[in-house]
PDB file of C-alpha atoms and ligand atoms in Angstrom:
ATOM      1  CA  MET A1226       0.022   0.021   0.033  1.00 94.00           C
ATOM      2  CA  LEU A1227       1.120   3.551  -0.934  1.00 97.00           C
ATOM      3  CA  THR A1228       0.589   6.562   1.160  1.00 97.00           C
ATOM      4  CA  LEU A1229       1.219  10.093   0.306  1.00 98.00           C
ATOM      5  CA  GLY A1230       2.089  13.075   2.863  1.00 98.00           C
ATOM      6  CA  ILE A1231       2.096  16.689   1.620  1.00 98.00           C
ATOM      7  CA  ASP A1232       3.404  19.440   3.834  1.00 98.00           C
ATOM      8  CA  ILE A1233       2.467  22.882   2.658  1.00 98.00           C
ATOM      9  CA  GLY A1234       4.701  25.324   4.675  1.00 96.00           C
ATOM     10  CA  SER A1235       4.993  29.140   4.615  1.00 94.00           C
ATOM     11  CA  THR A1236       7.930  29.119   2.106  1.00 95.00           C
ATOM     12  CA  THR A1237       8.347  25.313   1.029  1.00 97.00           C
ATOM     13  CA  SER A1238       6.080  22.556  -0.119  1.00 98.00           C
ATOM     14  CA  LYS A1239       7.124  18.926   0.609  1.00 98.00           C
ATOM     15  CA  ALA A1240       5.962  15.637  -0.544  1.00 98.00           C
ATOM     16  CA  VAL A1241       6.742  12.005   0.607  1.00 98.00           C
ATOM     17  CA  ILE A1242       5.599   8.704  -0.775  1.00 98.00           C
ATOM     18  CA  LEU A1243       5.691   5.610   1.571  1.00 98.00           C
ATOM     19  CA  GLU A1244       5.197   2.156   0.964  1.00 97.00           C
ATOM     20  CA  GLU A1245       3.702  -0.043   3.522  1.00 95.00           C
ATOM     21  CA  GLY A1246       4.373   2.631   6.241  1.00 96.00           C
ATOM     22  CA  LYS A1247       8.059   1.664   6.200  1.00 95.00           C
ATOM     23  CA  HIS A1248       9.869   2.336   2.998  1.00 97.00           C
ATOM     24  CA  ILE A1249      10.383   6.017   1.745  1.00 97.00           C
ATOM     25  CA  LEU A1250       9.947   5.354  -1.939  1.00 98.00           C
ATOM     26  CA  SER A1251      10.499   9.355  -2.866  1.00 98.00           C
ATOM     27  CA  ALA A1252      10.675  12.705  -1.202  1.00 98.00           C
ATOM     28  CA  SER A1253      10.316  15.998  -2.938  1.00 98.00           C
ATOM     29  CA  LEU A1254      10.739  19.752  -2.038  1.00 98.00           C
ATOM     30  CA  ALA A1255       9.944  22.947  -3.813  1.00 98.00           C
ATOM     31  CA  VAL A1256      10.727  26.305  -2.451  1.00 97.00           C
ATOM     32  CA  ALA A1257       6.990  27.526  -3.126  1.00 96.00           C
ATOM     33  CA  GLY A1258       4.926  27.340  -0.246  1.00 94.00           C
ATOM     34  CA  ILE A1259       1.132  28.445   0.692  1.00 94.00           C
ATOM     35  CA  GLY A1260      -0.587  30.317  -2.195  1.00 93.00           C
ATOM     36  CA  THR A1261       1.751  28.858  -4.893  1.00 95.00           C
ATOM     37  CA  ASN A1262       1.582  25.724  -7.152  1.00 96.00           C
ATOM     38  CA  GLY A1263       4.283  24.163  -4.725  1.00 97.00           C
ATOM     39  CA  PRO A1264       1.949  21.323  -3.751  1.00 96.00           C
ATOM     40  CA  GLU A1265       1.412  20.310  -7.285  1.00 96.00           C
ATOM     41  CA  ILE A1266       5.009  20.495  -8.453  1.00 98.00           C
ATOM     42  CA  VAL A1267       6.136  18.320  -5.407  1.00 98.00           C
ATOM     43  CA  LEU A1268       3.296  15.910  -6.010  1.00 97.00           C
ATOM     44  CA  ARG A1269       4.287  15.472  -9.537  1.00 97.00           C
ATOM     45  CA  GLU A1270       7.946  15.247  -8.576  1.00 98.00           C
ATOM     46  CA  ALA A1271       7.395  12.723  -6.026  1.00 98.00           C
ATOM     47  CA  MET A1272       5.451  10.445  -8.299  1.00 98.00           C
ATOM     48  CA  GLU A1273       7.912  10.592 -10.951  1.00 98.00           C
ATOM     49  CA  LYS A1274      10.644   9.773  -8.584  1.00 98.00           C
ATOM     50  CA  ALA A1275       8.706   6.843  -7.078  1.00 97.00           C
ATOM     51  CA  LYS A1276       7.476   5.678 -10.627  1.00 97.00           C
ATOM     52  CA  VAL A1277       3.868   5.693  -9.559  1.00 97.00           C
ATOM     53  CA  GLN A1278       0.547   7.301 -10.433  1.00 96.00           C
ATOM     54  CA  GLU A1279      -1.965   9.170  -8.317  1.00 93.00           C
ATOM     55  CA  LYS A1280      -4.377   6.250  -8.475  1.00 95.00           C
ATOM     56  CA  ASP A1281      -1.564   3.963  -6.914  1.00 96.00           C
ATOM     57  CA  ILE A1282      -1.799   6.083  -3.968  1.00 96.00           C
ATOM     58  CA  SER A1283      -4.379   4.707  -1.191  1.00 95.00           C
ATOM     59  CA  HIS A1284      -4.404   7.653   1.140  1.00 96.00           C
ATOM     60  CA  THR A1285      -3.366  11.188   1.279  1.00 97.00           C
ATOM     61  CA  VAL A1286      -2.783  13.371   4.484  1.00 97.00           C
ATOM     62  CA  VAL A1287      -2.059  16.993   4.230  1.00 98.00           C
ATOM     63  CA  THR A1288      -0.075  19.123   6.883  1.00 98.00           C
ATOM     64  CA  GLY A1289       1.446  22.487   7.362  1.00 96.00           C
ATOM     65  CA  TYR A1290       0.458  26.030   7.472  1.00 94.00           C
ATOM     66  CA  GLY A1291      -1.277  25.743   4.094  1.00 94.00           C
ATOM     67  CA  ARG A1292      -3.105  22.284   4.711  1.00 95.00           C
ATOM     68  CA  ASN A1293      -6.577  23.975   4.313  1.00 93.00           C
ATOM     69  CA  THR A1294      -5.933  25.090   0.902  1.00 92.00           C
ATOM     70  CA  TYR A1295      -5.323  21.622  -0.414  1.00 91.00           C
ATOM     71  CA  LYS A1296      -8.577  19.892  -1.102  1.00 89.00           C
ATOM     72  CA  ALA A1297      -7.527  16.555  -2.592  1.00 88.00           C
ATOM     73  CA  ALA A1298      -6.685  14.957   0.765  1.00 93.00           C
ATOM     74  CA  ASP A1299      -8.089  12.350   2.838  1.00 94.00           C
ATOM     75  CA  ALA A1300      -7.218  14.180   6.153  1.00 95.00           C
ATOM     76  CA  ARG A1301      -5.557  17.227   7.355  1.00 96.00           C
ATOM     77  CA  ILE A1302      -3.511  17.224  10.520  1.00 96.00           C
ATOM     78  CA  SER A1303      -1.255  19.577  12.452  1.00 95.00           C
ATOM     79  CA  GLU A1304       2.374  19.739  11.716  1.00 94.00           C
ATOM     80  CA  LEU A1305       3.133  19.269  15.392  1.00 95.00           C
ATOM     81  CA  THR A1306       1.736  15.641  15.327  1.00 95.00           C
ATOM     82  CA  CYS A1307       3.439  14.950  11.774  1.00 96.00           C
ATOM     83  CA  HIS A1308       6.865  16.335  12.970  1.00 96.00           C
ATOM     84  CA  ALA A1309       6.644  14.155  16.202  1.00 96.00           C
ATOM     85  CA  ILE A1310       5.678  11.074  14.119  1.00 96.00           C
ATOM     86  CA  GLY A1311       8.185  11.877  11.359  1.00 96.00           C
ATOM     87  CA  GLY A1312      10.902  12.481  13.687  1.00 96.00           C
ATOM     88  CA  SER A1313      10.372   9.355  15.811  1.00 96.00           C
ATOM     89  CA  PHE A1314      10.563   7.288  12.654  1.00 96.00           C
ATOM     90  CA  VAL A1315      13.888   8.312  11.561  1.00 96.00           C
ATOM     91  CA  PHE A1316      15.304   9.125  15.154  1.00 96.00           C
ATOM     92  CA  PRO A1317      13.427   6.880  17.743  1.00 96.00           C
ATOM     93  CA  GLU A1318      15.451   7.967  20.772  1.00 97.00           C
ATOM     94  CA  MET A1319      14.160  11.533  20.121  1.00 97.00           C
ATOM     95  CA  ARG A1320      12.413  12.834  23.105  1.00 98.00           C
ATOM     96  CA  THR A1321      12.640  16.699  22.276  1.00 98.00           C
ATOM     97  CA  LEU A1322      12.256  18.026  18.912  1.00 98.00           C
ATOM     98  CA  ILE A1323      13.234  21.477  17.733  1.00 98.00           C
ATOM     99  CA  ASP A1324      11.637  22.482  14.529  1.00 97.00           C
ATOM    100  CA  ILE A1325      12.677  25.808  12.996  1.00 97.00           C
ATOM    101  CA  GLY A1326      10.691  26.576   9.660  1.00 96.00           C
ATOM    102  CA  GLY A1327      10.293  29.578   7.501  1.00 95.00           C
ATOM    103  CA  GLN A1328       7.873  31.496   9.793  1.00 93.00           C
ATOM    104  CA  ASP A1329       7.881  29.863  13.208  1.00 95.00           C
ATOM    105  CA  ALA A1330       9.790  27.715  15.737  1.00 97.00           C
ATOM    106  CA  LYS A1331       8.287  24.899  17.818  1.00 97.00           C
ATOM    107  CA  VAL A1332       9.762  22.786  20.580  1.00 98.00           C
ATOM    108  CA  LEU A1333       8.099  19.435  21.268  1.00 97.00           C
ATOM    109  CA  SER A1334       8.333  16.844  24.164  1.00 97.00           C
ATOM    110  CA  VAL A1335       7.703  13.366  22.602  1.00 96.00           C
ATOM    111  CA  ASP A1336       7.354  10.115  24.370  1.00 94.00           C
ATOM    112  CA  GLU A1337       8.833   6.716  23.242  1.00 90.00           C
ATOM    113  CA  ASN A1338       5.893   6.071  20.917  1.00 89.00           C
ATOM    114  CA  GLY A1339       6.322   9.103  18.835  1.00 86.00           C
ATOM    115  CA  MET A1340       3.540  10.831  20.561  1.00 90.00           C
ATOM    116  CA  MET A1341       3.776  14.659  21.369  1.00 94.00           C
ATOM    117  CA  GLN A1342       3.400  15.232  25.126  1.00 95.00           C
ATOM    118  CA  ASN A1343       3.615  19.019  25.316  1.00 96.00           C
ATOM    119  CA  PHE A1344       5.041  22.018  22.999  1.00 97.00           C
ATOM    120  CA  VAL A1345       5.785  25.672  23.017  1.00 97.00           C
ATOM    121  CA  MET A1346       6.105  27.733  19.939  1.00 94.00           C
ATOM    122  CA  ASN A1347       7.009  31.070  18.726  1.00 91.00           C
ATOM    123  CA  ASP A1348       4.749  32.244  15.654  1.00 85.00           C
ATOM    124  CA  LYS A1349       4.572  35.792  16.543  1.00 83.00           C
ATOM    125  CA  CYS A1350       7.997  37.057  15.733  1.00 85.00           C
ATOM    126  CA  ALA A1351      10.214  36.450  12.751  1.00 88.00           C
ATOM    127  CA  ALA A1352      13.433  36.648  15.010  1.00 88.00           C
ATOM    128  CA  GLY A1353      14.169  33.157  15.835  1.00 92.00           C
ATOM    129  CA  THR A1354      12.840  31.421  12.518  1.00 95.00           C
ATOM    130  CA  GLY A1355      13.999  30.793   9.082  1.00 96.00           C
ATOM    131  CA  ARG A1356      12.695  34.081   8.080  1.00 95.00           C
ATOM    132  CA  PHE A1357      15.149  35.991   9.952  1.00 95.00           C
ATOM    133  CA  LEU A1358      18.088  34.060   8.292  1.00 96.00           C
ATOM    134  CA  ASP A1359      16.296  34.718   4.731  1.00 96.00           C
ATOM    135  CA  VAL A1360      16.245  38.351   5.399  1.00 94.00           C
ATOM    136  CA  MET A1361      19.719  38.595   6.572  1.00 94.00           C
ATOM    137  CA  ALA A1362      21.085  36.416   3.772  1.00 96.00           C
ATOM    138  CA  GLY A1363      19.086  38.750   1.320  1.00 95.00           C
ATOM    139  CA  ILE A1364      20.873  41.895   3.002  1.00 92.00           C
ATOM    140  CA  LEU A1365      24.110  40.287   2.582  1.00 94.00           C
ATOM    141  CA  HIS A1366      23.533  38.773  -0.952  1.00 95.00           C
ATOM    142  CA  LEU A1367      24.348  35.319   0.378  1.00 97.00           C
ATOM    143  CA  ASP A1368      22.776  31.900  -0.537  1.00 98.00           C
ATOM    144  CA  ILE A1369      21.098  30.549   2.595  1.00 97.00           C
ATOM    145  CA  ASN A1370      22.761  27.255   2.042  1.00 97.00           C
ATOM    146  CA  ASP A1371      26.152  29.038   2.571  1.00 98.00           C
ATOM    147  CA  LEU A1372      25.495  30.630   5.773  1.00 98.00           C
ATOM    148  CA  SER A1373      26.642  27.987   8.045  1.00 98.00           C
ATOM    149  CA  LYS A1374      30.032  27.588   6.405  1.00 97.00           C
ATOM    150  CA  ILE A1375      30.669  31.340   6.326  1.00 98.00           C
ATOM    151  CA  ALA A1376      29.976  31.492  10.014  1.00 98.00           C
ATOM    152  CA  ALA A1377      32.265  28.655  10.869  1.00 98.00           C
ATOM    153  CA  GLN A1378      35.181  30.728   9.542  1.00 97.00           C
ATOM    154  CA  SER A1379      34.260  33.305  12.415  1.00 97.00           C
ATOM    155  CA  ARG A1380      36.822  34.101  15.047  1.00 95.00           C
ATOM    156  CA  LYS A1381      34.684  36.615  17.073  1.00 94.00           C
ATOM    157  CA  PRO A1382      30.839  36.584  16.449  1.00 94.00           C
ATOM    158  CA  VAL A1383      29.217  39.928  16.271  1.00 93.00           C
ATOM    159  CA  SER A1384      26.581  40.303  18.944  1.00 91.00           C
ATOM    160  CA  ILE A1385      23.085  41.145  17.436  1.00 88.00           C
ATOM    161  CA  SER A1386      21.373  42.839  20.044  1.00 80.00           C
ATOM    162  CA  SER A1387      18.060  43.830  18.603  1.00 77.00           C
ATOM    163  CA  THR A1388      15.292  41.318  19.209  1.00 77.00           C
ATOM    164  CA  CYS A1389      13.234  42.318  16.358  1.00 82.00           C
ATOM    165  CA  THR A1390      13.932  41.390  12.726  1.00 81.00           C
ATOM    166  CA  VAL A1391      13.477  44.969  11.252  1.00 83.00           C
ATOM    167  CA  PHE A1392      15.657  46.421  13.938  1.00 83.00           C
ATOM    168  CA  ALA A1393      18.193  43.850  13.403  1.00 83.00           C
ATOM    169  CA  GLU A1394      18.167  44.530   9.688  1.00 85.00           C
ATOM    170  CA  SER A1395      19.310  47.883  10.448  1.00 87.00           C
ATOM    171  CA  GLU A1396      21.964  46.886  12.933  1.00 88.00           C
ATOM    172  CA  VAL A1397      23.455  44.405  10.353  1.00 87.00           C
ATOM    173  CA  ILE A1398      23.547  47.255   7.553  1.00 88.00           C
ATOM    174  CA  SER A1399      25.356  49.508  10.121  1.00 87.00           C
ATOM    175  CA  GLN A1400      27.703  46.574  11.176  1.00 87.00           C
ATOM    176  CA  LEU A1401      28.390  46.271   7.584  1.00 86.00           C
ATOM    177  CA  ALA A1402      29.094  50.116   6.949  1.00 86.00           C
ATOM    178  CA  THR A1403      31.603  50.111   9.967  1.00 88.00           C
ATOM    179  CA  GLY A1404      33.494  47.104   8.185  1.00 87.00           C
ATOM    180  CA  ALA A1405      32.579  44.126  10.357  1.00 88.00           C
ATOM    181  CA  ASP A1406      34.064  41.106   9.317  1.00 94.00           C
ATOM    182  CA  LEU A1407      31.287  39.036   7.107  1.00 96.00           C
ATOM    183  CA  PRO A1408      31.907  35.498   8.849  1.00 97.00           C
ATOM    184  CA  ASP A1409      31.719  37.257  12.204  1.00 96.00           C
ATOM    185  CA  LEU A1410      28.510  38.951  11.075  1.00 95.00           C
ATOM    186  CA  VAL A1411      27.153  35.836   9.806  1.00 97.00           C
ATOM    187  CA  ALA A1412      27.884  33.853  12.807  1.00 97.00           C
ATOM    188  CA  GLY A1413      26.164  36.577  14.822  1.00 96.00           C
ATOM    189  CA  ILE A1414      23.127  36.157  12.916  1.00 96.00           C
ATOM    190  CA  CYS A1415      23.098  32.399  13.193  1.00 97.00           C
ATOM    191  CA  ALA A1416      23.713  32.753  16.816  1.00 97.00           C
ATOM    192  CA  SER A1417      20.989  35.088  17.326  1.00 95.00           C
ATOM    193  CA  VAL A1418      18.429  32.278  15.933  1.00 96.00           C
ATOM    194  CA  ALA A1419      19.977  29.734  18.003  1.00 97.00           C
ATOM    195  CA  GLY A1420      19.822  31.756  21.273  1.00 96.00           C
ATOM    196  CA  LYS A1421      16.133  32.598  20.683  1.00 95.00           C
ATOM    197  CA  VAL A1422      15.085  29.164  19.966  1.00 97.00           C
ATOM    198  CA  ALA A1423      17.297  27.656  22.931  1.00 97.00           C
ATOM    199  CA  VAL A1424      15.193  30.200  25.352  1.00 96.00           C
ATOM    200  CA  LEU A1425      12.028  28.532  23.938  1.00 96.00           C
ATOM    201  CA  ALA A1426      13.459  25.112  24.467  1.00 97.00           C
ATOM    202  CA  LYS A1427      14.377  25.790  28.129  1.00 97.00           C
ATOM    203  CA  ARG A1428      10.858  27.083  28.731  1.00 96.00           C
ATOM    204  CA  LEU A1429       9.453  23.440  27.920  1.00 97.00           C
ATOM    205  CA  GLY A1430      12.536  21.786  29.478  1.00 96.00           C
ATOM    206  CA  VAL A1431      14.890  19.692  27.372  1.00 97.00           C
ATOM    207  CA  LYS A1432      15.088  15.992  27.506  1.00 97.00           C
ATOM    208  CA  GLU A1433      17.621  13.977  25.574  1.00 97.00           C
ATOM    209  CA  LYS A1434      18.059  13.080  23.018  1.00 98.00           C
ATOM    210  CA  VAL A1435      17.320  16.304  21.099  1.00 98.00           C
ATOM    211  CA  PHE A1436      16.760  16.165  17.532  1.00 98.00           C
ATOM    212  CA  MET A1437      15.918  18.980  14.974  1.00 97.00           C
ATOM    213  CA  SER A1438      13.480  19.193  11.968  1.00 96.00           C
ATOM    214  CA  GLY A1439      12.732  21.984   9.598  1.00 97.00           C
ATOM    215  CA  GLY A1440      14.607  23.729   6.915  1.00 97.00           C
ATOM    216  CA  VAL A1441      17.020  25.584   9.581  1.00 98.00           C
ATOM    217  CA  ALA A1442      18.181  22.162  10.815  1.00 98.00           C
ATOM    218  CA  GLN A1443      20.467  22.133   7.822  1.00 97.00           C
ATOM    219  CA  ASN A1444      22.525  24.930   9.140  1.00 98.00           C
ATOM    220  CA  THR A1445      25.103  23.361  11.416  1.00 98.00           C
ATOM    221  CA  TYR A1446      26.251  26.569  12.898  1.00 98.00           C
ATOM    222  CA  VAL A1447      22.682  27.012  14.168  1.00 98.00           C
ATOM    223  CA  ARG A1448      22.357  23.494  15.422  1.00 98.00           C
ATOM    224  CA  GLU A1449      25.878  23.505  17.199  1.00 98.00           C
ATOM    225  CA  THR A1450      25.291  26.819  19.051  1.00 98.00           C
ATOM    226  CA  MET A1451      21.906  25.785  20.227  1.00 98.00           C
ATOM    227  CA  GLY A1452      23.586  22.428  21.485  1.00 98.00           C
ATOM    228  CA  LYS A1453      26.240  24.447  23.255  1.00 98.00           C
ATOM    229  CA  ILE A1454      23.621  26.764  25.103  1.00 98.00           C
ATOM    230  CA  LEU A1455      21.509  23.813  26.061  1.00 98.00           C
ATOM    231  CA  GLY A1456      24.459  21.689  26.915  1.00 98.00           C
ATOM    232  CA  VAL A1457      23.292  18.877  24.932  1.00 98.00           C
ATOM    233  CA  GLN A1458      24.102  17.364  21.564  1.00 98.00           C
ATOM    234  CA  VAL A1459      21.567  18.270  18.859  1.00 98.00           C
ATOM    235  CA  TYR A1460      21.034  15.562  16.325  1.00 98.00           C
ATOM    236  CA  TYR A1461      19.579  15.826  12.811  1.00 95.00           C
ATOM    237  CA  SER A1462      18.833  14.153   9.556  1.00 95.00           C
ATOM    238  CA  PRO A1463      19.588  15.240   5.966  1.00 93.00           C
ATOM    239  CA  GLN A1464      15.813  14.814   5.574  1.00 93.00           C
ATOM    240  CA  SER A1465      14.872  17.409   8.393  1.00 95.00           C
ATOM    241  CA  GLN A1466      12.935  19.529   6.017  1.00 97.00           C
ATOM    242  CA  THR A1467      10.805  16.786   4.787  1.00 98.00           C
ATOM    243  CA  LEU A1468       9.953  15.146   8.154  1.00 97.00           C
ATOM    244  CA  GLY A1469       6.410  16.753   8.505  1.00 97.00           C
ATOM    245  CA  ALA A1470       5.439  15.242   5.048  1.00 98.00           C
ATOM    246  CA  LEU A1471       6.891  11.919   6.300  1.00 98.00           C
ATOM    247  CA  GLY A1472       4.804  12.025   9.422  1.00 97.00           C
ATOM    248  CA  ALA A1473       1.902  12.736   7.157  1.00 98.00           C
ATOM    249  CA  ALA A1474       2.547   9.740   5.041  1.00 98.00           C
ATOM    250  CA  LEU A1475       3.044   7.673   8.117  1.00 97.00           C
ATOM    251  CA  TYR A1476      -0.163   8.981   9.490  1.00 96.00           C
ATOM    252  CA  ALA A1477      -1.984   8.189   6.500  1.00 97.00           C
ATOM    253  CA  TYR A1478      -0.628   4.731   6.561  1.00 97.00           C
ATOM    254  CA  SER A1479      -1.997   4.073  10.063  1.00 93.00           C
ATOM    255  CA  LYS A1480      -5.321   5.563   9.171  1.00 87.00           C
ATOM    256  CA  SER A1481      -5.844   3.711   6.066  1.00 83.00           C
ATOM    257  CA  ASN A1482      -4.999   0.512   8.028  1.00 74.00           C
ATOM    258  CA  HIS A1483      -7.742   1.249  10.584  1.00 62.00           C
ATOM    259  CA  ILE A1484     -10.102   1.931   7.969  1.00 58.00           C
ATOM    260  CA  LYS A1485      -9.357  -1.561   6.372  1.00 55.00           C
ATOM    261  CA  GLN A1486      -9.763  -3.205   9.618  1.00 49.00           C
ATOM    262  CA  GLY A1487     -13.133  -1.306  10.243  1.00 47.00           C
ATOM    263  CA  VAL A1488     -11.744   0.502  13.223  1.00 43.00           C
ATOM    264  CA  ASN A1489     -11.785   4.280  11.813  1.00 38.00           C
TER     265      ASN A1489
HETATM  266  P1  ADP B2378       8.020  26.246   6.187  1.00 50.02           P
HETATM  267  O1  ADP B2378       7.473  24.649   6.285  1.00 50.02           O
HETATM  268  O2  ADP B2378       7.472  27.275   6.960  1.00 50.02           O
HETATM  269  O3  ADP B2378       8.171  26.527   4.692  1.00 50.02           O
HETATM  270  P2  ADP B2378      10.500  24.851   6.363  1.00 50.02           P
HETATM  271  O4  ADP B2378      10.660  23.975   7.497  1.00 50.02           O
HETATM  272  O5  ADP B2378      10.400  24.124   5.043  1.00 50.02           O
HETATM  273  O6  ADP B2378       9.548  26.045   6.808  1.00 50.02           O
HETATM  274  O7  ADP B2378      11.856  25.592   6.230  1.00 50.02           O
HETATM  275  C1  ADP B2378      12.039  26.644   5.426  1.00 50.02           C
HETATM  276  C2  ADP B2378      13.090  27.637   6.145  1.00 50.02           C
HETATM  277  O8  ADP B2378      14.290  26.977   6.038  1.00 50.02           O
HETATM  278  C3  ADP B2378      13.342  28.778   5.115  1.00 50.02           C
HETATM  279  O9  ADP B2378      13.292  30.095   5.973  1.00 50.02           O
HETATM  280  C4  ADP B2378      14.795  28.703   4.627  1.00 50.02           C
HETATM  281  O10 ADP B2378      15.609  29.645   4.504  1.00 50.02           O
HETATM  282  C5  ADP B2378      15.277  27.774   5.538  1.00 50.02           C
HETATM  283  N1  ADP B2378      16.446  26.875   5.186  1.00 50.02           N
HETATM  284  C6  ADP B2378      16.284  26.148   4.057  1.00 50.02           C
HETATM  285  N2  ADP B2378      17.663  25.503   3.682  1.00 50.02           N
HETATM  286  C7  ADP B2378      18.476  26.148   4.658  1.00 50.02           C
HETATM  287  C8  ADP B2378      19.910  25.899   5.026  1.00 50.02           C
HETATM  288  N3  ADP B2378      20.593  25.093   4.212  1.00 50.02           N
HETATM  289  N4  ADP B2378      20.257  26.542   6.093  1.00 50.02           N
HETATM  290  C9  ADP B2378      19.538  27.325   6.942  1.00 50.02           C
HETATM  291  N5  ADP B2378      18.225  27.446   6.542  1.00 50.02           N
HETATM  292  C10 ADP B2378      17.723  26.841   5.500  1.00 50.02           C
END
């Protein structure tokens, strides 16, 4: 049986096709989120990669900020649940999940069955989210994927004192004008995100092992800085950004199995 999970995020759409609730046949991602044709693009790509057609898919679950905009789904569930399920599938020792996406950050405590027990989130302020990194990369004319390796060259990260993205933007521009070293500036930007999310994590309480999902998890400098602040190792998987879609595909499998057995 094949199931499909689609995650329509604020910046990026993702899709995962799963076989028998175990094998990931394909995963696809497009930097086109809510309000775009991103969901159609990732669905087409995922089906091409898996060499399957829509009629082969038994059950589709959609998640993410834009989940209510996608009509052709059997169910819609929250991304908190999906990240908990997807994270536990790839990293069963996970007890705390830190998800930093394009417009919010969430910290979840998860039990040994992958069930979310509690969570905290920041969805009010762009600082401490991927949006902050996107804005700063834009100002510095850098690719988001290069921030971590530039930051790694820093000897003395600049301290970004503004707690608001708009003020931090002016702060970064004035640091540039006064000749701040680029790696120090980029390290300061990454550390600022890490620091804000670490405060959120401390509010919930951090139980090991700690795992990261969402696009920002790919930034090693953010991960390691957060790990240092929290005094733990922060693990991640190269699939971090598609974990929500994976969780949705896993949920779709459990749901369709229940339906088959008449439990519903
Ligand atoms: P959403 O679901 O809200 O679209 P995602 O979890 O897909 O969020 O993450 C999108 C965010 O991840 C964007 O802000 C993007 O800049 C960031 N991102 C993507 N790749 C990287 C990377 N290599 N390093 C840091 N951030 C990244």
